[in-house]
PDB file of C-alpha atoms in Angstrom:
ATOM      1  CA  SER X   1     -50.337 -91.034-155.586  1.00 45.00           C
ATOM      2  CA  GLY X   2     -49.274 -94.388-154.182  1.00 53.00           C
ATOM      3  CA  LEU X   3     -48.694 -92.836-150.773  1.00 54.00           C
ATOM      4  CA  LEU X   4     -52.254 -91.483-150.647  1.00 54.00           C
ATOM      5  CA  LYS X   5     -53.525 -95.004-151.331  1.00 57.00           C
ATOM      6  CA  GLY X   6     -51.378 -96.516-148.587  1.00 58.00           C
ATOM      7  CA  ASP X   7     -48.832 -97.922-151.039  1.00 62.00           C
ATOM      8  CA  LEU X   8     -45.427 -97.363-149.445  1.00 68.00           C
ATOM      9  CA  GLY X   9     -43.526 -99.391-151.995  1.00 74.00           C
ATOM     10  CA  THR X  10     -41.826-102.773-151.800  1.00 80.00           C
ATOM     11  CA  SER X  11     -39.115-103.723-149.340  1.00 79.00           C
ATOM     12  CA  TYR X  12     -35.755-104.596-150.877  1.00 78.00           C
ATOM     13  CA  THR X  13     -35.095-107.184-148.161  1.00 80.00           C
ATOM     14  CA  TYR X  14     -38.473-108.807-147.523  1.00 78.00           C
ATOM     15  CA  ARG X  15     -39.712-108.581-151.146  1.00 81.00           C
ATOM     16  CA  SER X  16     -43.191-107.666-149.926  1.00 82.00           C
ATOM     17  CA  PRO X  17     -45.220-104.440-149.613  1.00 83.00           C
ATOM     18  CA  VAL X  18     -43.905-102.144-146.902  1.00 81.00           C
ATOM     19  CA  SER X  19     -47.436-101.294-145.798  1.00 83.00           C
ATOM     20  CA  ASP X  20     -48.092-104.970-144.977  1.00 84.00           C
ATOM     21  CA  ILE X  21     -44.824-105.268-143.064  1.00 86.00           C
ATOM     22  CA  VAL X  22     -45.459-102.108-141.049  1.00 85.00           C
ATOM     23  CA  ALA X  23     -49.065-103.089-140.302  1.00 85.00           C
ATOM     24  CA  ASP X  24     -47.868-106.464-139.012  1.00 87.00           C
ATOM     25  CA  ARG X  25     -45.267-104.853-136.742  1.00 87.00           C
ATOM     26  CA  LEU X  26     -47.761-102.286-135.426  1.00 87.00           C
ATOM     27  CA  GLN X  27     -49.715-105.169-133.901  1.00 88.00           C
ATOM     28  CA  VAL X  28     -46.840-105.506-131.447  1.00 89.00           C
ATOM     29  CA  SER X  29     -45.532-101.956-131.031  1.00 88.00           C
ATOM     30  CA  VAL X  30     -48.857-100.185-130.401  1.00 89.00           C
ATOM     31  CA  PRO X  31     -50.059-102.596-127.664  1.00 91.00           C
ATOM     32  CA  LEU X  32     -46.588-102.500-126.111  1.00 92.00           C
ATOM     33  CA  ALA X  33     -46.568 -98.688-126.066  1.00 91.00           C
ATOM     34  CA  LEU X  34     -50.099 -98.512-124.635  1.00 92.00           C
ATOM     35  CA  TYR X  35     -49.282-101.153-122.009  1.00 94.00           C
ATOM     36  CA  ALA X  36     -46.106 -99.326-120.990  1.00 93.00           C
ATOM     37  CA  LEU X  37     -47.900 -95.963-120.897  1.00 93.00           C
ATOM     38  CA  THR X  38     -50.669 -97.414-118.722  1.00 94.00           C
ATOM     39  CA  LEU X  39     -48.096 -98.785-116.275  1.00 95.00           C
ATOM     40  CA  THR X  40     -46.295 -95.438-116.338  1.00 94.00           C
ATOM     41  CA  ILE X  41     -49.451 -93.554-115.349  1.00 93.00           C
ATOM     42  CA  LEU X  42     -50.501 -96.108-112.724  1.00 94.00           C
ATOM     43  CA  ILE X  43     -47.084 -95.860-111.067  1.00 93.00           C
ATOM     44  CA  ALA X  44     -46.379 -92.152-111.478  1.00 92.00           C
ATOM     45  CA  PHE X  45     -49.677 -90.618-110.395  1.00 90.00           C
ATOM     46  CA  PRO X  46     -49.916 -92.054-106.858  1.00 90.00           C
ATOM     47  CA  VAL X  47     -46.166 -91.702-106.313  1.00 91.00           C
ATOM     48  CA  GLY X  48     -46.142 -88.054-107.438  1.00 89.00           C
ATOM     49  CA  VAL X  49     -49.235 -87.175-105.397  1.00 87.00           C
ATOM     50  CA  LEU X  50     -47.812 -88.907-102.327  1.00 87.00           C
ATOM     51  CA  ALA X  51     -44.501 -87.059-102.621  1.00 87.00           C
ATOM     52  CA  ALA X  52     -46.245 -83.696-103.043  1.00 83.00           C
ATOM     53  CA  ALA X  53     -48.627 -84.321-100.138  1.00 80.00           C
ATOM     54  CA  TRP X  54     -45.728 -85.189 -97.825  1.00 82.00           C
ATOM     55  CA  ARG X  55     -43.174 -82.710 -99.091  1.00 82.00           C
ATOM     56  CA  GLY X  56     -39.916 -82.734 -97.132  1.00 82.00           C
ATOM     57  CA  SER X  57     -40.755 -85.946 -95.278  1.00 86.00           C
ATOM     58  CA  ALA X  58     -38.947 -89.264 -95.410  1.00 89.00           C
ATOM     59  CA  VAL X  59     -41.524 -90.454 -97.948  1.00 86.00           C
ATOM     60  CA  ASP X  60     -40.723 -87.526-100.233  1.00 86.00           C
ATOM     61  CA  LEU X  61     -36.986 -88.087 -99.919  1.00 90.00           C
ATOM     62  CA  PHE X  62     -37.392 -91.779-100.691  1.00 92.00           C
ATOM     63  CA  VAL X  63     -39.549 -91.033-103.740  1.00 89.00           C
ATOM     64  CA  MET X  64     -37.094 -88.461-105.061  1.00 91.00           C
ATOM     65  CA  GLY X  65     -34.179 -90.844-104.591  1.00 91.00           C
ATOM     66  CA  ALA X  66     -35.999 -93.767-106.197  1.00 91.00           C
ATOM     67  CA  THR X  67     -37.142 -91.703-109.180  1.00 91.00           C
ATOM     68  CA  GLN X  68     -33.649 -90.317-109.670  1.00 91.00           C
ATOM     69  CA  LEU X  69     -32.352 -93.884-109.750  1.00 90.00           C
ATOM     70  CA  GLY X  70     -35.092 -94.848-112.197  1.00 89.00           C
ATOM     71  CA  ILE X  71     -34.084 -92.019-114.515  1.00 90.00           C
ATOM     72  CA  ALA X  72     -30.357 -92.741-114.257  1.00 90.00           C
ATOM     73  CA  VAL X  73     -30.536 -96.485-114.934  1.00 86.00           C
ATOM     74  CA  PRO X  74     -31.122 -97.313-118.637  1.00 86.00           C
ATOM     75  CA  ASN X  75     -34.216 -99.312-119.497  1.00 85.00           C
ATOM     76  CA  PHE X  76     -32.256-102.124-121.147  1.00 85.00           C
ATOM     77  CA  TRP X  77     -30.553-102.781-117.788  1.00 87.00           C
ATOM     78  CA  PHE X  78     -33.977-103.171-116.192  1.00 86.00           C
ATOM     79  CA  ALA X  79     -34.900-105.474-119.077  1.00 87.00           C
ATOM     80  CA  ILE X  80     -31.878-107.740-118.650  1.00 89.00           C
ATOM     81  CA  LEU X  81     -32.333-107.828-114.865  1.00 90.00           C
ATOM     82  CA  MET X  82     -36.003-108.813-115.173  1.00 88.00           C
ATOM     83  CA  VAL X  83     -35.187-111.527-117.707  1.00 89.00           C
ATOM     84  CA  ILE X  84     -32.658-113.018-115.291  1.00 91.00           C
ATOM     85  CA  VAL X  85     -34.971-112.825-112.260  1.00 90.00           C
ATOM     86  CA  PHE X  86     -38.482-113.420-113.596  1.00 90.00           C
ATOM     87  CA  ALA X  87     -37.814-115.473-116.732  1.00 87.00           C
ATOM     88  CA  ILE X  88     -34.706-117.545-116.012  1.00 87.00           C
ATOM     89  CA  ASN X  89     -34.722-117.943-112.213  1.00 88.00           C
ATOM     90  CA  LEU X  90     -38.438-117.864-111.388  1.00 86.00           C
ATOM     91  CA  GLY X  91     -39.841-118.943-114.742  1.00 83.00           C
ATOM     92  CA  TRP X  92     -42.898-116.690-114.448  1.00 86.00           C
ATOM     93  CA  PHE X  93     -42.484-115.169-117.904  1.00 86.00           C
ATOM     94  CA  SER X  94     -40.819-116.113-121.162  1.00 82.00           C
ATOM     95  CA  ALA X  95     -37.414-114.611-121.866  1.00 82.00           C
ATOM     96  CA  GLY X  96     -38.547-113.202-125.197  1.00 81.00           C
ATOM     97  CA  GLY X  97     -40.578-113.653-128.326  1.00 83.00           C
ATOM     98  CA  PHE X  98     -44.176-112.908-129.233  1.00 84.00           C
ATOM     99  CA  PRO X  99     -46.783-115.693-129.449  1.00 85.00           C
ATOM    100  CA  GLY X 100     -49.100-113.846-131.826  1.00 83.00           C
ATOM    101  CA  TRP X 101     -52.667-112.753-131.254  1.00 85.00           C
ATOM    102  CA  ASP X 102     -53.971-116.207-132.191  1.00 85.00           C
ATOM    103  CA  ALA X 103     -52.532-117.500-128.905  1.00 84.00           C
ATOM    104  CA  GLY X 104     -54.997-115.387-126.924  1.00 85.00           C
ATOM    105  CA  ILE X 105     -54.972-112.095-125.060  1.00 89.00           C
ATOM    106  CA  LEU X 106     -53.524-113.604-121.865  1.00 91.00           C
ATOM    107  CA  ALA X 107     -50.526-115.013-123.730  1.00 88.00           C
ATOM    108  CA  VAL X 108     -49.949-111.631-125.391  1.00 90.00           C
ATOM    109  CA  ILE X 109     -50.163-109.781-122.067  1.00 91.00           C
ATOM    110  CA  LYS X 110     -47.725-112.243-120.496  1.00 90.00           C
ATOM    111  CA  ALA X 111     -45.277-111.791-123.380  1.00 89.00           C
ATOM    112  CA  LEU X 112     -45.457-107.982-123.231  1.00 91.00           C
ATOM    113  CA  THR X 113     -45.363-107.571-119.442  1.00 91.00           C
ATOM    114  CA  LEU X 114     -41.598-107.600-118.908  1.00 91.00           C
ATOM    115  CA  PRO X 115     -40.772-105.289-121.847  1.00 92.00           C
ATOM    116  CA  ALA X 116     -43.620-102.961-120.835  1.00 92.00           C
ATOM    117  CA  VAL X 117     -42.317-102.751-117.266  1.00 92.00           C
ATOM    118  CA  ALA X 118     -38.775-102.141-118.530  1.00 91.00           C
ATOM    119  CA  LEU X 119     -40.052 -99.284-120.684  1.00 92.00           C
ATOM    120  CA  ALA X 120     -42.356 -97.909-117.986  1.00 92.00           C
ATOM    121  CA  LEU X 121     -39.972 -97.647-115.028  1.00 92.00           C
ATOM    122  CA  PRO X 122     -37.789 -94.782-116.352  1.00 92.00           C
ATOM    123  CA  GLN X 123     -40.814 -92.981-117.806  1.00 92.00           C
ATOM    124  CA  ALA X 124     -42.754 -93.367-114.552  1.00 93.00           C
ATOM    125  CA  SER X 125     -39.818 -91.845-112.684  1.00 93.00           C
ATOM    126  CA  ILE X 126     -39.868 -88.800-114.960  1.00 93.00           C
ATOM    127  CA  LEU X 127     -43.641 -88.428-114.806  1.00 93.00           C
ATOM    128  CA  ALA X 128     -43.744 -88.793-111.015  1.00 93.00           C
ATOM    129  CA  ARG X 129     -41.249 -85.961-110.588  1.00 93.00           C
ATOM    130  CA  VAL X 130     -43.214 -83.750-112.996  1.00 91.00           C
ATOM    131  CA  MET X 131     -46.414 -84.612-111.136  1.00 90.00           C
ATOM    132  CA  ARG X 132     -44.843 -83.707-107.812  1.00 89.00           C
ATOM    133  CA  SER X 133     -43.417 -80.416-109.093  1.00 89.00           C
ATOM    134  CA  SER X 134     -46.670 -79.380-110.768  1.00 87.00           C
ATOM    135  CA  LEU X 135     -48.714 -80.219-107.673  1.00 85.00           C
ATOM    136  CA  LEU X 136     -46.379 -78.261-105.419  1.00 84.00           C
ATOM    137  CA  ASP X 137     -46.710 -75.218-107.677  1.00 82.00           C
ATOM    138  CA  THR X 138     -50.495 -75.554-107.614  1.00 78.00           C
ATOM    139  CA  LEU X 139     -50.645 -76.054-103.853  1.00 74.00           C
ATOM    140  CA  SER X 140     -48.816 -72.750-103.359  1.00 76.00           C
ATOM    141  CA  GLU X 141     -51.545 -70.782-105.167  1.00 72.00           C
ATOM    142  CA  ASP X 142     -53.783 -68.341-103.281  1.00 71.00           C
ATOM    143  CA  TYR X 143     -57.023 -70.169-104.061  1.00 71.00           C
ATOM    144  CA  ILE X 144     -55.624 -73.301-102.413  1.00 68.00           C
ATOM    145  CA  ARG X 145     -54.905 -71.334 -99.240  1.00 72.00           C
ATOM    146  CA  SER X 146     -58.433 -69.930 -99.397  1.00 77.00           C
ATOM    147  CA  ALA X 147     -59.867 -73.432 -99.682  1.00 71.00           C
ATOM    148  CA  ARG X 148     -57.873 -74.571 -96.666  1.00 71.00           C
ATOM    149  CA  ALA X 149     -58.981 -71.474 -94.740  1.00 76.00           C
ATOM    150  CA  LYS X 150     -62.626 -72.397 -95.438  1.00 73.00           C
ATOM    151  CA  GLY X 151     -62.113 -75.663 -93.598  1.00 72.00           C
ATOM    152  CA  LEU X 152     -61.452 -78.141 -96.397  1.00 69.00           C
ATOM    153  CA  SER X 153     -59.134 -80.973 -95.452  1.00 69.00           C
ATOM    154  CA  ARG X 154     -55.822 -81.605 -97.182  1.00 70.00           C
ATOM    155  CA  ARG X 155     -57.316 -84.550 -99.060  1.00 71.00           C
ATOM    156  CA  GLN X 156     -60.318 -82.517-100.252  1.00 70.00           C
ATOM    157  CA  VAL X 157     -58.088 -79.689-101.448  1.00 71.00           C
ATOM    158  CA  MET X 158     -55.798 -82.139-103.225  1.00 72.00           C
ATOM    159  CA  TRP X 159     -58.505 -84.062-105.090  1.00 71.00           C
ATOM    160  CA  ARG X 160     -61.070 -81.315-105.707  1.00 69.00           C
ATOM    161  CA  HIS X 161     -58.860 -78.374-106.604  1.00 68.00           C
ATOM    162  CA  ALA X 162     -55.129 -79.041-106.912  1.00 73.00           C
ATOM    163  CA  LEU X 163     -54.931 -82.258-108.902  1.00 73.00           C
ATOM    164  CA  ARG X 164     -56.918 -81.201-111.956  1.00 75.00           C
ATOM    165  CA  ASN X 165     -55.216 -77.813-112.178  1.00 78.00           C
ATOM    166  CA  ALA X 166     -51.809 -79.493-112.041  1.00 78.00           C
ATOM    167  CA  MET X 167     -52.512 -81.739-115.025  1.00 81.00           C
ATOM    168  CA  ILE X 168     -51.429 -79.459-117.905  1.00 82.00           C
ATOM    169  CA  PRO X 169     -47.657 -80.119-117.694  1.00 86.00           C
ATOM    170  CA  VAL X 170     -48.369 -83.757-116.837  1.00 87.00           C
ATOM    171  CA  LEU X 171     -50.435 -84.209-120.010  1.00 87.00           C
ATOM    172  CA  THR X 172     -47.614 -82.662-122.032  1.00 87.00           C
ATOM    173  CA  ILE X 173     -45.144 -85.212-120.693  1.00 89.00           C
ATOM    174  CA  ILE X 174     -47.588 -88.086-121.254  1.00 89.00           C
ATOM    175  CA  GLY X 175     -47.936 -87.099-124.914  1.00 87.00           C
ATOM    176  CA  LEU X 176     -44.182 -86.979-125.356  1.00 86.00           C
ATOM    177  CA  GLN X 177     -43.755 -90.281-123.554  1.00 88.00           C
ATOM    178  CA  PHE X 178     -46.221 -92.141-125.746  1.00 87.00           C
ATOM    179  CA  SER X 179     -44.363 -90.953-128.837  1.00 82.00           C
ATOM    180  CA  PHE X 180     -41.102 -92.109-127.270  1.00 83.00           C
ATOM    181  CA  LEU X 181     -42.548 -95.480-126.250  1.00 85.00           C
ATOM    182  CA  LEU X 182     -43.813 -96.069-129.772  1.00 80.00           C
ATOM    183  CA  ALA X 183     -40.651 -94.947-131.543  1.00 74.00           C
ATOM    184  CA  GLY X 184     -37.915 -95.504-128.979  1.00 70.00           C
ATOM    185  CA  ALA X 185     -38.345 -99.159-128.052  1.00 78.00           C
ATOM    186  CA  ILE X 186     -35.616-100.371-130.415  1.00 80.00           C
ATOM    187  CA  ILE X 187     -33.316-101.721-127.701  1.00 83.00           C
ATOM    188  CA  ILE X 188     -36.122-103.265-125.651  1.00 88.00           C
ATOM    189  CA  GLU X 189     -37.634-104.989-128.672  1.00 85.00           C
ATOM    190  CA  ASN X 190     -34.226-106.432-129.508  1.00 85.00           C
ATOM    191  CA  VAL X 191     -33.608-107.582-125.928  1.00 85.00           C
ATOM    192  CA  PHE X 192     -36.948-109.410-125.843  1.00 88.00           C
ATOM    193  CA  PHE X 193     -36.880-110.407-129.529  1.00 87.00           C
ATOM    194  CA  LEU X 194     -40.211-108.712-130.233  1.00 87.00           C
ATOM    195  CA  PRO X 195     -41.243-108.252-133.887  1.00 88.00           C
ATOM    196  CA  GLY X 196     -42.168-104.585-133.504  1.00 85.00           C
ATOM    197  CA  LEU X 197     -41.399-101.335-135.292  1.00 85.00           C
ATOM    198  CA  GLY X 198     -38.193-100.781-133.353  1.00 82.00           C
ATOM    199  CA  ARG X 199     -36.742-104.129-134.355  1.00 86.00           C
ATOM    200  CA  LEU X 200     -37.935-103.570-137.926  1.00 86.00           C
ATOM    201  CA  VAL X 201     -36.110-100.237-138.122  1.00 85.00           C
ATOM    202  CA  PHE X 202     -32.960-101.754-136.630  1.00 85.00           C
ATOM    203  CA  GLN X 203     -32.978-104.583-139.169  1.00 84.00           C
ATOM    204  CA  ALA X 204     -33.784-102.218-142.037  1.00 86.00           C
ATOM    205  CA  ILE X 205     -30.873 -99.933-141.129  1.00 87.00           C
ATOM    206  CA  THR X 206     -28.390-102.806-140.881  1.00 87.00           C
ATOM    207  CA  GLN X 207     -29.634-104.201-144.208  1.00 86.00           C
ATOM    208  CA  ARG X 208     -29.838-100.736-145.836  1.00 87.00           C
ATOM    209  CA  ASP X 209     -33.499-101.188-146.647  1.00 81.00           C
ATOM    210  CA  LEU X 210     -34.052 -97.442-146.881  1.00 84.00           C
ATOM    211  CA  ILE X 211     -37.637 -97.572-148.112  1.00 86.00           C
ATOM    212  CA  VAL X 212     -38.665 -99.338-144.894  1.00 84.00           C
ATOM    213  CA  VAL X 213     -36.790 -96.789-142.780  1.00 85.00           C
ATOM    214  CA  GLU X 214     -38.408 -93.882-144.617  1.00 85.00           C
ATOM    215  CA  SER X 215     -41.875 -95.400-144.270  1.00 85.00           C
ATOM    216  CA  VAL X 216     -41.530 -96.040-140.538  1.00 84.00           C
ATOM    217  CA  VAL X 217     -40.156 -92.552-139.912  1.00 84.00           C
ATOM    218  CA  MET X 218     -43.049 -91.036-141.856  1.00 86.00           C
ATOM    219  CA  LEU X 219     -45.517 -93.114-139.845  1.00 84.00           C
ATOM    220  CA  LEU X 220     -43.937 -92.057-136.558  1.00 84.00           C
ATOM    221  CA  VAL X 221     -44.072 -88.392-137.558  1.00 86.00           C
ATOM    222  CA  PHE X 222     -47.788 -88.775-138.253  1.00 87.00           C
ATOM    223  CA  ALA X 223     -48.242 -90.512-134.885  1.00 86.00           C
ATOM    224  CA  VAL X 224     -46.452 -87.688-133.055  1.00 85.00           C
ATOM    225  CA  VAL X 225     -48.639 -85.065-134.740  1.00 89.00           C
ATOM    226  CA  LEU X 226     -51.788 -87.039-133.890  1.00 90.00           C
ATOM    227  CA  VAL X 227     -50.756 -87.498-130.252  1.00 87.00           C
ATOM    228  CA  ASN X 228     -49.976 -83.791-129.888  1.00 85.00           C
ATOM    229  CA  PHE X 229     -53.411 -82.969-131.310  1.00 88.00           C
ATOM    230  CA  LEU X 230     -55.082 -85.289-128.794  1.00 88.00           C
ATOM    231  CA  VAL X 231     -53.063 -83.722-125.976  1.00 84.00           C
ATOM    232  CA  ASP X 232     -54.274 -80.271-127.042  1.00 81.00           C
ATOM    233  CA  LEU X 233     -57.857 -81.544-126.860  1.00 82.00           C
ATOM    234  CA  ALA X 234     -57.140 -82.943-123.408  1.00 81.00           C
ATOM    235  CA  TYR X 235     -55.895 -79.511-122.293  1.00 78.00           C
ATOM    236  CA  ALA X 236     -59.310 -78.024-123.044  1.00 76.00           C
ATOM    237  CA  TRP X 237     -61.050 -80.852-121.211  1.00 77.00           C
ATOM    238  CA  VAL X 238     -58.895 -80.499-118.098  1.00 74.00           C
ATOM    239  CA  ASP X 239     -58.869 -76.682-117.954  1.00 69.00           C
ATOM    240  CA  PRO X 240     -62.205 -75.025-118.918  1.00 65.00           C
ATOM    241  CA  ARG X 241     -60.449 -71.657-119.180  1.00 64.00           C
ATOM    242  CA  LEU X 242     -58.717 -72.868-122.333  1.00 62.00           C
ATOM    243  CA  ARG X 243     -62.092 -73.670-123.906  1.00 60.00           C
ATOM    244  CA  GLU X 244     -63.298 -70.150-123.149  1.00 58.00           C
ATOM    245  CA  ARG X 245     -60.193 -68.598-124.707  1.00 58.00           C
ATOM    246  CA  SER X 246     -60.536 -70.699-127.848  1.00 54.00           C
TER     247      SER X 246
END
């Protein structure tokens, strides 16, 4: 009954309601995940489209090599490198910490930029490769050849026909990535000393505060289910044939 009312119990370590602790940490983790996902999409979409449009060219080879490097290098290495370059040497950003929402939206964005980029680079590499592969499969379809035979340019075929039909696997990956960015930022939040869910879980595990761990895991499961539901709705919006079948 307490769970239905939002009462998750009391933390053994913090001596305060778990729901209050989790709600406070969500104010960092959710904006960080959304920021990182936005950067992921902004990087991956043009890179994937460019690689598919120029398949086999030097541009495609460069993109494939760069994305492979982005996948291979762990995000905490990107995080440490950016702290050294942009925080310590150049002084453009702070090396860590979170100023709080009372400091203003610009201060929050500045504090979350480096961790968001560190999270986004590997995910953008994955999404760009999926985007390229899906577009290449779509561009090999018969209706694409028919559109080209009718005189449509490569750009018109890409934007009017191919891109939207190639979005189904891309949306699947985006849904999975948001769940990962929300739940899998433990290392990044510790590198940048951010008071988010990842750092909370890490501290709760080390301090054996099991009620906090259970509550966060339950919340993340709910978030994954909700994201998958939204992705299913997006499928129907992108592909009208799915609406007709349903």
